[in-house]
Short mmCIF file of C-alpha atoms and ligand atoms in Angstrom, two decimals:
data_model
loop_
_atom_site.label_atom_id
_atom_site.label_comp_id
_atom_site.label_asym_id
_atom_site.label_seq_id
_atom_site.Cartn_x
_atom_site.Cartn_y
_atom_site.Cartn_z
CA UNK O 1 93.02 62.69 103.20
CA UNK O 2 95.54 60.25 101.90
CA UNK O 3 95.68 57.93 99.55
CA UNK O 4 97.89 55.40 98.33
CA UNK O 5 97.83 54.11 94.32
CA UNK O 6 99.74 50.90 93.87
CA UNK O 7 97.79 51.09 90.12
CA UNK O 8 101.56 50.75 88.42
CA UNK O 9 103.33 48.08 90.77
CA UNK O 10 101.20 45.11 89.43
CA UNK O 11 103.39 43.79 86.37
CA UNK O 12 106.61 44.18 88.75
CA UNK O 13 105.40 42.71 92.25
CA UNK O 14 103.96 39.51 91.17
CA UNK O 15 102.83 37.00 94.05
CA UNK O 16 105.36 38.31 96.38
CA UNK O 17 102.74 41.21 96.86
CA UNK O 18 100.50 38.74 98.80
CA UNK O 19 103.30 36.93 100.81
CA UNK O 20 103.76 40.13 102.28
CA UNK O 21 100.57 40.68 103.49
CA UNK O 22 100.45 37.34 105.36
CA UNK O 23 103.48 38.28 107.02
CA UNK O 24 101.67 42.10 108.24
CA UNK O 25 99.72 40.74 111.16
CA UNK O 26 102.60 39.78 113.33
CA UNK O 27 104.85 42.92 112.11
CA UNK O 28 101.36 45.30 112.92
CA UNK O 29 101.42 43.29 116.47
CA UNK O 30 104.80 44.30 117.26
CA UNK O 31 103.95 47.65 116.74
CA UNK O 32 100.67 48.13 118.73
CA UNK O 33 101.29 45.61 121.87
CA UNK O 34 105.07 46.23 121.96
CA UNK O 35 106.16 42.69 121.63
CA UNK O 36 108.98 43.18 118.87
CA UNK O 37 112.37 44.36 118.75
CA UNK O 38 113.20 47.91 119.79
CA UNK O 39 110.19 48.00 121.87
CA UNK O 40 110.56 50.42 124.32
CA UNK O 41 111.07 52.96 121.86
CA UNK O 42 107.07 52.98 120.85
CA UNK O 43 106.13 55.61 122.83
CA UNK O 44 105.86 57.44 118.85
CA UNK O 45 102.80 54.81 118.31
CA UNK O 46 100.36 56.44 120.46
CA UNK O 47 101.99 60.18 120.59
CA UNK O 48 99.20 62.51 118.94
CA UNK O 49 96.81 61.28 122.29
CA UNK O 50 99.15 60.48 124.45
CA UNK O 51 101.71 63.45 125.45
CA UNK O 52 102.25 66.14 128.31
CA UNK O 53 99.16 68.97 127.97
CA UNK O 54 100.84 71.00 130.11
CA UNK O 55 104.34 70.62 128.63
CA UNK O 56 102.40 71.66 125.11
CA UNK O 57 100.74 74.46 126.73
CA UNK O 58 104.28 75.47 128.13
CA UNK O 59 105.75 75.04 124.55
CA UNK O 60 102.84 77.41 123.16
CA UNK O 61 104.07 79.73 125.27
CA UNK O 62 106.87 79.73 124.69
CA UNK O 63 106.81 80.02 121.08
CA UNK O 64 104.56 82.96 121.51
CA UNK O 65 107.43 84.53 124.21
CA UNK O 66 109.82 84.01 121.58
CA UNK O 67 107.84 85.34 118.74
CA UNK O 68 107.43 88.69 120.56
CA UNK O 69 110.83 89.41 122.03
CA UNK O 70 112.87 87.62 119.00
CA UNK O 71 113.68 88.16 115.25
CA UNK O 72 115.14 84.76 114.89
CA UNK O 73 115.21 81.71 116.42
CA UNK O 74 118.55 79.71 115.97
CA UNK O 75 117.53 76.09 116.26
CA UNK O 76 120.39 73.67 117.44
CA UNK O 77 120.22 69.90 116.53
CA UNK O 78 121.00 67.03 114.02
CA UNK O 79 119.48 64.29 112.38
CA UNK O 80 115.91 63.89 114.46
CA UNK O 81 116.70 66.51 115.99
CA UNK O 82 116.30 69.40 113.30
CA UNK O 83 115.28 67.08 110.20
CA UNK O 84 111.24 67.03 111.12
CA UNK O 85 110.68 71.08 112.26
CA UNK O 86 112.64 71.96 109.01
CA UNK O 87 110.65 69.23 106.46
CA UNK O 88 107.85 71.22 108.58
CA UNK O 89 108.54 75.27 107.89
CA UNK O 90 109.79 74.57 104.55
CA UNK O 91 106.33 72.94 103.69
CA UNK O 92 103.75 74.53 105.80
CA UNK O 93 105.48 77.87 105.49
CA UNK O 94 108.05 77.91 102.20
CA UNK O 95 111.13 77.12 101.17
CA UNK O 96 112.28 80.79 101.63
CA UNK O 97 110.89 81.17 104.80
CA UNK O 98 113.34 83.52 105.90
CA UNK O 99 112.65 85.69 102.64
CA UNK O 100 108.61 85.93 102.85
CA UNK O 101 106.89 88.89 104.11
CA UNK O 102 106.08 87.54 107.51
CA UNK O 103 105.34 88.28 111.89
CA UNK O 104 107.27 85.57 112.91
CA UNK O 105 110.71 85.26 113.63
CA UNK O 106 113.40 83.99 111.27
CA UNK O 107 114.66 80.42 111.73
CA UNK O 108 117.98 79.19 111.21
CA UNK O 109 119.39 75.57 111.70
CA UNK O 110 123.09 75.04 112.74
CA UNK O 111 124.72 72.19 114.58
CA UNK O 112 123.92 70.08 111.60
CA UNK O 113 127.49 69.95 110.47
CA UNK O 114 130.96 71.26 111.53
CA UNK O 115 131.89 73.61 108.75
CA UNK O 116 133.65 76.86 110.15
CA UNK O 117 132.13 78.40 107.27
CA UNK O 118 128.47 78.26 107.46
CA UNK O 119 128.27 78.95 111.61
CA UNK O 120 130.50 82.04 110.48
CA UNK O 121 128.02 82.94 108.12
CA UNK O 122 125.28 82.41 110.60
CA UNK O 123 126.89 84.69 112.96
CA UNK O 124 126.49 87.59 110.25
CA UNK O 125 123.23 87.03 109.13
CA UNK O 126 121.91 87.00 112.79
CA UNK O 127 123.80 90.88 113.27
CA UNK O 128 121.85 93.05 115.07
CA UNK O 129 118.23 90.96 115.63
CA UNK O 130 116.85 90.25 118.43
CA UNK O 131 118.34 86.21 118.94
CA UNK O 132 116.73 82.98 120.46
CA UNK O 133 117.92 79.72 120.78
CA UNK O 134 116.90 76.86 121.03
CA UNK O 135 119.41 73.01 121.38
CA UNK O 136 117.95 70.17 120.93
CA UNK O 137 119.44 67.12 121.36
CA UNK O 138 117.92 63.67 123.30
CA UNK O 139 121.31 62.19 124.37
CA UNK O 140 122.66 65.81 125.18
CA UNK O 141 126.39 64.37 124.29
CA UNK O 142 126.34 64.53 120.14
CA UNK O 143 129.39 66.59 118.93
CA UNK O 144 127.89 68.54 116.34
CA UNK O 145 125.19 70.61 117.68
CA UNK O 146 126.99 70.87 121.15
CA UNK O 147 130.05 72.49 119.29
CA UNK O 148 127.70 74.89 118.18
CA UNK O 149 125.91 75.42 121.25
CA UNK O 150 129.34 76.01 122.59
CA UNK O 151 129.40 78.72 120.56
CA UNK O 152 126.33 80.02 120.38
CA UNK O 153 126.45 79.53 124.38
CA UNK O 154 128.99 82.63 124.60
CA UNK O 155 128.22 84.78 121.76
CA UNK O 156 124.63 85.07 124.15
CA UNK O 157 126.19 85.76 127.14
CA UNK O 158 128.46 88.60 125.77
CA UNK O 159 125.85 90.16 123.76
CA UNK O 160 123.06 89.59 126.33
CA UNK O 161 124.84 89.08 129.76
CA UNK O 162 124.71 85.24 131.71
CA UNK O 163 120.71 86.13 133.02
CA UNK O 164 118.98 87.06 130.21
CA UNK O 165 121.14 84.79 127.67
CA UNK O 166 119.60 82.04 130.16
CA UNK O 167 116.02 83.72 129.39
CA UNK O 168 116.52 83.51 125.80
CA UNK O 169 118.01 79.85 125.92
CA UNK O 170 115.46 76.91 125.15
CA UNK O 171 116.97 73.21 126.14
CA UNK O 172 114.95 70.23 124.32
CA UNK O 173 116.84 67.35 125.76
CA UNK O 174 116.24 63.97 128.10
CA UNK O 175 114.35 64.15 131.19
CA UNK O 176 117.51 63.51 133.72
CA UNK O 177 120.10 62.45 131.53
CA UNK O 178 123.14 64.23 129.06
CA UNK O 179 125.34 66.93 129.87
CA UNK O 180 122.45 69.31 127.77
CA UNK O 181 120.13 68.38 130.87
CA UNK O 182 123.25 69.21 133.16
CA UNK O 183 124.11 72.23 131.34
CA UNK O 184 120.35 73.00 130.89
CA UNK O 185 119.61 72.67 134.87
CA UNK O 186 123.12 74.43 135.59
CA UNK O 187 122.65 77.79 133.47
CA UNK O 188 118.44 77.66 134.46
CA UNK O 189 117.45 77.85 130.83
CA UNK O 190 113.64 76.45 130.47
CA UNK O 191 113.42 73.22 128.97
CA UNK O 192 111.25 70.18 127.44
CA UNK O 193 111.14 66.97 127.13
CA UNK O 194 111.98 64.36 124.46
CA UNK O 195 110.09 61.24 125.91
CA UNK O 196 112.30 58.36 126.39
CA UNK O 197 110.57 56.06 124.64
CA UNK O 198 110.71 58.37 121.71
CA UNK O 199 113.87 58.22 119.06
CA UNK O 200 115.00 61.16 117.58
CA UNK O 201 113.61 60.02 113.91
CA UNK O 202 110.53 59.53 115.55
CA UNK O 203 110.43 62.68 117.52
CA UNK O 204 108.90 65.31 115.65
CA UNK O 205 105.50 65.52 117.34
CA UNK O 206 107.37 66.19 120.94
CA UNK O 207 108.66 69.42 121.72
CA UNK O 208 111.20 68.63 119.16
CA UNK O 209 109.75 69.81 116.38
CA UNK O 210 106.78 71.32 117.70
CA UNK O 211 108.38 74.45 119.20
CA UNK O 212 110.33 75.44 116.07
CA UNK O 213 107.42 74.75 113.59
CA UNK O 214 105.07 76.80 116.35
CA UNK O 215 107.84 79.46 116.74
CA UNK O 216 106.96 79.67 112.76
CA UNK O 217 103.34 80.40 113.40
CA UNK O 218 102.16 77.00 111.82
CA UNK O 219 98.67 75.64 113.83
CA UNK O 220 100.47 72.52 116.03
CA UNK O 221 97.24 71.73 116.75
CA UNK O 222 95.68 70.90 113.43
CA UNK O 223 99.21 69.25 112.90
CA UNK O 224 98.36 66.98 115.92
CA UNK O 225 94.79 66.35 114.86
CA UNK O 226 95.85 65.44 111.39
CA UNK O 227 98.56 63.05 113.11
CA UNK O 228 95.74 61.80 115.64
CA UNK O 229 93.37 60.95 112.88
CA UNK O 230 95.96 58.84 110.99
CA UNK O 231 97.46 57.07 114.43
CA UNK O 232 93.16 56.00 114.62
CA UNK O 233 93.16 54.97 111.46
CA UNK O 234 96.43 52.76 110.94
CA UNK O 235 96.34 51.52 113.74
CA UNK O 236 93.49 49.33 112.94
CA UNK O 237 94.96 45.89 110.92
CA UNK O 238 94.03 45.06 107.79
CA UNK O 239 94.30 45.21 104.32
CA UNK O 240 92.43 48.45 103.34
CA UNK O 241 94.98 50.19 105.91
CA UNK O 242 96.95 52.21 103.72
CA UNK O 243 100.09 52.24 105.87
CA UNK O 244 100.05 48.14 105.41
CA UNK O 245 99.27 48.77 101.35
CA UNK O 246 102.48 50.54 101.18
CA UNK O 247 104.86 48.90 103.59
CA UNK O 248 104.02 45.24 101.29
CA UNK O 249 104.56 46.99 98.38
CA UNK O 250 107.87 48.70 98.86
CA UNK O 251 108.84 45.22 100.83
CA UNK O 252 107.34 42.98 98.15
CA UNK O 253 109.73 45.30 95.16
CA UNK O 254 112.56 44.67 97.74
CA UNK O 255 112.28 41.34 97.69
CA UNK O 256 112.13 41.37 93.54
CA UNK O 257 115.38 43.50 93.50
CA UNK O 258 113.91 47.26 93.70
CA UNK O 259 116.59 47.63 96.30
CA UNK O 260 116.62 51.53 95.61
CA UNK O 261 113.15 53.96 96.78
CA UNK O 262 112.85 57.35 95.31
CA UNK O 263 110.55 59.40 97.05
CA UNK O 264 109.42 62.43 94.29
CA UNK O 265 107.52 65.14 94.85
CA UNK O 266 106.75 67.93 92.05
CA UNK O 267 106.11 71.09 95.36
CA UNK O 268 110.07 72.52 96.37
CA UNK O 269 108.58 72.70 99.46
CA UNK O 270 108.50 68.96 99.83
CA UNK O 271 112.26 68.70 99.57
CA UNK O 272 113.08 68.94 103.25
CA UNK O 273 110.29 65.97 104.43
CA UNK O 274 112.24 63.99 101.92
CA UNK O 275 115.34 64.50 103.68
CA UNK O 276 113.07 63.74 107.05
CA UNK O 277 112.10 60.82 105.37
CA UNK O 278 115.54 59.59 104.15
CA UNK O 279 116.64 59.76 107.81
CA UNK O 280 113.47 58.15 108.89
CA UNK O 281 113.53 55.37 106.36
CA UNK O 282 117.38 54.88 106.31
CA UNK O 283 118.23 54.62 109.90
CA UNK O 284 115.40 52.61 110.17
CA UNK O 285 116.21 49.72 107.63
CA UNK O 286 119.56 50.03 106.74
CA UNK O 287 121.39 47.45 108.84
CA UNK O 288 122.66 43.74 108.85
CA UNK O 289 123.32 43.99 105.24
CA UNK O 290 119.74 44.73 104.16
CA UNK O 291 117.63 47.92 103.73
CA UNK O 292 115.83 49.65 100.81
CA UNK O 293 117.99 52.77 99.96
CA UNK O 294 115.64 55.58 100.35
CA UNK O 295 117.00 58.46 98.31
CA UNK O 296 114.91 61.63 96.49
CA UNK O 297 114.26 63.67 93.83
CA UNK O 298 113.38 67.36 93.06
CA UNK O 299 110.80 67.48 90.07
CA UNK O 300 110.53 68.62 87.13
CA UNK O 301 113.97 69.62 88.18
CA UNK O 302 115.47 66.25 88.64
CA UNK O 303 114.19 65.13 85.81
CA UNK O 304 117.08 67.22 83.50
CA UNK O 305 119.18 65.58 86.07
CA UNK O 306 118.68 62.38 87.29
CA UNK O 307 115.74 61.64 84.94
CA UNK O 308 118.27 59.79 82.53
CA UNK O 309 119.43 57.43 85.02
CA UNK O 310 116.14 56.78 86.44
CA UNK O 311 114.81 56.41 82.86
CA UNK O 312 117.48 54.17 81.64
CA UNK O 313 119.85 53.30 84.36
CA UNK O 314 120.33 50.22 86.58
CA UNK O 315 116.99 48.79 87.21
CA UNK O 316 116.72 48.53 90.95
CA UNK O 317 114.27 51.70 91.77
CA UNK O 318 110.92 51.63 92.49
CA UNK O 319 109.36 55.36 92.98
CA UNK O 320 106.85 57.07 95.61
CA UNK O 321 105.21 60.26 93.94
CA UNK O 322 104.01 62.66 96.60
CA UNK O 323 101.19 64.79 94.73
CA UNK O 324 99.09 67.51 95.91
CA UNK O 325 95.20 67.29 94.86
CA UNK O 326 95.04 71.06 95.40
CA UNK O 327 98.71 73.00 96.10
CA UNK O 328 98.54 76.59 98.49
CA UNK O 329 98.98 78.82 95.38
CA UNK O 330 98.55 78.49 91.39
CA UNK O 331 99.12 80.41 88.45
CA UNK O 332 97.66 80.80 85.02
CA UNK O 333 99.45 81.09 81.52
CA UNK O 334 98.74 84.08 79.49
CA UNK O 335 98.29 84.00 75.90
CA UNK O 336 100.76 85.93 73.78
CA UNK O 337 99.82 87.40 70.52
CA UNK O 338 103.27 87.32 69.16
CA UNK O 339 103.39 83.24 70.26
CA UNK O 340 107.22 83.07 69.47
CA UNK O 341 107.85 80.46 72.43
CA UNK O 342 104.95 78.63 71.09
CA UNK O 343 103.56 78.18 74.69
CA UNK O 344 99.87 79.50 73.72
CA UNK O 345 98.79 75.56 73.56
CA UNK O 346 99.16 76.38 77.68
CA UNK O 347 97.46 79.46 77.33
CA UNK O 348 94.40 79.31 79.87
CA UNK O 349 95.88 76.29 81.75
CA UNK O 350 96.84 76.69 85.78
CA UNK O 351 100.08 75.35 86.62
CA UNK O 352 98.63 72.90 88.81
CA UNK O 353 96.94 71.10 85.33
CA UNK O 354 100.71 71.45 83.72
CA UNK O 355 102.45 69.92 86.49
CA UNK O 356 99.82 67.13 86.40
CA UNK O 357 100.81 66.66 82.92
CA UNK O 358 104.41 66.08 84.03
CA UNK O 359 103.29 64.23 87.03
CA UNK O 360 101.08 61.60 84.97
CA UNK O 361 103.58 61.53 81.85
CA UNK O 362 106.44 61.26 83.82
CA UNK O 363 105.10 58.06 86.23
CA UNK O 364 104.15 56.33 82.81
CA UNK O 365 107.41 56.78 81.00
CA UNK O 366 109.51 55.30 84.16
CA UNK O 367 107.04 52.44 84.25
CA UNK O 368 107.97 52.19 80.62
CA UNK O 369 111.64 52.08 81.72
CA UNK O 370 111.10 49.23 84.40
CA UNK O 371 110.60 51.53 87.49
CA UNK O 372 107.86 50.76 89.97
CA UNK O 373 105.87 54.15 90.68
CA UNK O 374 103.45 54.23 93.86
CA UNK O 375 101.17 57.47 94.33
CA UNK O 376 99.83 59.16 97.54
CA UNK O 377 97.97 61.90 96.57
CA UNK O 378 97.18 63.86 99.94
CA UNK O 379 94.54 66.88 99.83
CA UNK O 380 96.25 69.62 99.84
CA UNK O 381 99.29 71.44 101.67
CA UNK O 382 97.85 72.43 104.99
CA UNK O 383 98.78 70.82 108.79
CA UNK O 384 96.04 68.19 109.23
CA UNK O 385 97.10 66.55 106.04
CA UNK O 386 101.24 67.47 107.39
CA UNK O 387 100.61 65.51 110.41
CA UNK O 388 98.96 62.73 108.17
CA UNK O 389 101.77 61.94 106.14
CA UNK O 390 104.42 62.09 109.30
CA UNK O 391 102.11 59.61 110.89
CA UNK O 392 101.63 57.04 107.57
CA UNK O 393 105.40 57.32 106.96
CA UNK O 394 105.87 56.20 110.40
CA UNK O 395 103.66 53.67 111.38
CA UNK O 396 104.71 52.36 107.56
CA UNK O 397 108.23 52.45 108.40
CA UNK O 398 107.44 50.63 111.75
CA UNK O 399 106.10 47.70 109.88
CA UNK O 400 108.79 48.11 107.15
CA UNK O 401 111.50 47.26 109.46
CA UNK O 402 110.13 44.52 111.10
CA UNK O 403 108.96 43.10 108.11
CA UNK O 404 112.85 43.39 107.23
CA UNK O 405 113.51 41.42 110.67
CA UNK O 406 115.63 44.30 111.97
CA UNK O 407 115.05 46.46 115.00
CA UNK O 408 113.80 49.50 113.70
CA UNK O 409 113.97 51.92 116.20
CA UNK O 410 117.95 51.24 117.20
CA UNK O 411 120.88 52.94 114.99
CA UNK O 412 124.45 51.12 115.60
CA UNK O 413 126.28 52.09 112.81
CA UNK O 414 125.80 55.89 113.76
CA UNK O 415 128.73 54.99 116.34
CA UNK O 416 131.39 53.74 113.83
CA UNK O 417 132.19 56.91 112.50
CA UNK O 418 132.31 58.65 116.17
CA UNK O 419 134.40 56.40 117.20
CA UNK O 420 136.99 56.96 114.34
CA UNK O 421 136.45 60.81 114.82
CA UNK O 422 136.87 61.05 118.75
CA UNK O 423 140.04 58.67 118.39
CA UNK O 424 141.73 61.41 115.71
CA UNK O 425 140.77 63.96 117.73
CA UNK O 426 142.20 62.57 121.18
CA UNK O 427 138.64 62.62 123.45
CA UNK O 428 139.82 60.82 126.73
CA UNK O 429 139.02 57.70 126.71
CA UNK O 430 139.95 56.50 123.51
CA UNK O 431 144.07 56.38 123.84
CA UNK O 432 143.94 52.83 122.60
CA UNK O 433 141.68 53.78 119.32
CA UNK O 434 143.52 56.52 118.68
CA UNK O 435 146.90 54.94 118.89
CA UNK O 436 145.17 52.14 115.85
CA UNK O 437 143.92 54.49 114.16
CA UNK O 438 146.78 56.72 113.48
CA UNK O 439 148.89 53.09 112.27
CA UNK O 440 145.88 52.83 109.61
CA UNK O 441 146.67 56.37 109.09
O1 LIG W 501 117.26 59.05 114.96
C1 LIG W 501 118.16 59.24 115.75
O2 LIG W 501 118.12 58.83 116.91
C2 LIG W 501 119.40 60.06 115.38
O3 LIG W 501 119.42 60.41 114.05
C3 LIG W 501 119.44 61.32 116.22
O4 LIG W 501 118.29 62.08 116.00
C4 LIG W 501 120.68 62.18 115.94
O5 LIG W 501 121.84 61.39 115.99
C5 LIG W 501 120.79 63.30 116.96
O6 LIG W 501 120.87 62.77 118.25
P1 LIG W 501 120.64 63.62 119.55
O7 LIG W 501 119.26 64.17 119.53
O8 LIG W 501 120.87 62.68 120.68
O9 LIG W 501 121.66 64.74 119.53
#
């Protein structure tokens, strides 16, 4: 279950609320009968019916292959590529997956960045245990994770020899194209498939994400139900569709100057779909000079943090609450005869009814300070509701962009910083960018 309260948006949207919702129908068409911008990157619409059964039986598999023979499984990737299968362990699993008692494998996530020091690191904390890998990457040319493949490439072979490095190696790439698919074919490691109509934002439901997060022992399949049910219901038009209730309202704040979202949640586990989301959101909508800047907070953290800004800074934020009708564990306060922290007003009370408190006191007081809040309250912390959420953000961010007039399924700016990178570091090819760039220099 998911639902979406737009309860505290009323005194901030005005009429712009219902402009908005005229202007749904024709972004929702785009969508379902692929007649927008960016359309033949859909395939994401119809994804929780409509994939490869025997490519998901193969994935199973393998996840249970690497489960048995493996005590961690390095995943290789960037952006979509590791963003969704992390927002999932951290959830579905915890935070400190790699800490909790568990009979699955540890997961680690490299090729996210180029720092020396944390692949070092890496390379120590994997010592000794059995090792799996798996690279992921759609265009199979994106520096990052294929430096660290590189290197994760030959510390398998010495410690395991070329044939069973190969069995341990796990290639989630494009179907014919990228050196990964090259490299993949070459070395005979097994691979899957990131659908080509599927961007790497949007890619968590294919093997992307699905054989990390079943490496982890989470149930893909209730994940894939949960995302199935949601794909049924949003994809129907109209104005009870929640997906359409939140897309007008974060467009229709846009449009009134909220040019900043915060998506909060009050669960640590959440803080990794935000970062999903941020990708999701801001690669989506950030381009020809427009875009809602999705950025996040940790609370109650946060809130001795960036609480005094979003309390009393700028006023362009609007916030989206993420709460939990029913979280995976609680706690109650004791009472304390002594009472010297003066805490035995809580005494009794389960966390879950404090953090409420904070949840409900906090939206209030930042409505008091000018900031849009929007609820969804989802069930509870298990898959079906997991897959839920990844579906509504989607299909919502879908309509988002194209309610923004941009393509929202292409990413040029990604390139600009490449460009400047391969041109410092002399890639072939770019002898006339790197002879500017060194005069700016
Ligand atoms: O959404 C996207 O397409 C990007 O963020 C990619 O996921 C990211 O750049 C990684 O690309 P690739 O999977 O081709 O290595």
């Amino acid at each position: 279950m998911l639902k979406l309260d737009l309860s505290k948006i009323a005194p901030f949207v005005g009429d712009d609320l219902a402009a908005v919702y005229e202007e749904l129908p024709r972004a929702h068409d785009y969508l379902i009968n692929k007649t927008g911008r960016g359309n033949d990157f859909l395939g994401w619409v119809n994804l929780p019916f409509d994939y490869d059964k025997e490519e998901y039986a193969r994935l199973k598999a393998a996840a249970a292959r690497i489960r048995e023979d493996s005590d961690v499984l390095v995943v290789i990737g960037i952006g979509g590529s590791y963003l969704g299968a992390r927002a999932a362990i951290e959830y579905l699993r915890s935070p400190n997956y790699n800490l909790i008692k568990k009979d699955t494998p540890e997961i680690y996530f490299a090729g996210n960045n180029i720092s020396g020091t944390a692949l070092r690191e890496l390379f120590g904390l994997i010592e000794g245990k059995r090792v799996s890998v798996n690279v992921i990457s759609k265009s199979g040319t994106t520096t990052e994770p294929a430096i660290a493949f590189r290197l994760f490439k030959s510390y398998m072979e010495e410690r395991y020899g070329k044939e069973e490095a190969a069995r341990r190696i796990y290639a989630t790439t494009d179907k014919a194209r990228g050196a990964l698919k090259g490299l993949a074919d070459g070395e005979g490691y097994e691979t899957f498939v990131i659908p080509d109509d599927v961007g790497g934002r949007y890619s968590v439901l294919t093997p992307v994400g699905l054989l990390p997060i079943a490496v982890a022992g989470i149930d893909t399949d209730r994940l894939l139900a949960g995302a199935a049910a949601a794909a049924e219901e949003y994809q129907k038009p109209g104005l009870d569709n929640t997906a359409w209730q939140y897309a007008a309202a974060r467009n229709a704040l846009y449009r009134k100057g909220y040019t900043t979202e915060i998506l909060a949640s009050y669960e640590p586990a959440f803080r990794f779909v935000s970062e999903w989301w941020k990708q999701l959101y801001g690669e989506s909508e950030g381009k020809e000079n427009k875009g809602i800047f999705p950025a996040s907070v940790d609370l109650t953290a946060d809130l001795h943090s960036m609480g005094q800004y979003i309390q009393q800074g700028l006023r362009n934020l609007m916030e989206t609450v993420v709460n939990f009708e029913k979280t995976r564990e609680d706690m109650i306060v004791g009472t304390d005869a002594a009472n010297a922290d003066g805490l035995n007003f809580l005494a009794g009370k389960t966390l879950s009814e404090i953090n409420l408190a904070a949840i409900r006191g906090t939206a209030l007081a930042h409505v008091d300070g000018g900031v849009p809040n929007l609820r969804i309250d989802l069930s509870d912390m298990e898959e079906e509701d997991f897959g839920r959420l990844i579906y509504f953000f989607e299909f919502a961010c879908g309509l988002s962009g194209y309610l923004l007039e941009v393509n929202p399924f292409d990413q040029p700016g990604v390139e600009a910083y490449k460009k400047n990178m391969f041109a410092l570091l002399g890639k072939p090819g770019y002898e006339k960018e790197t002879e500017e760039i060194k005069k700016r220099l």
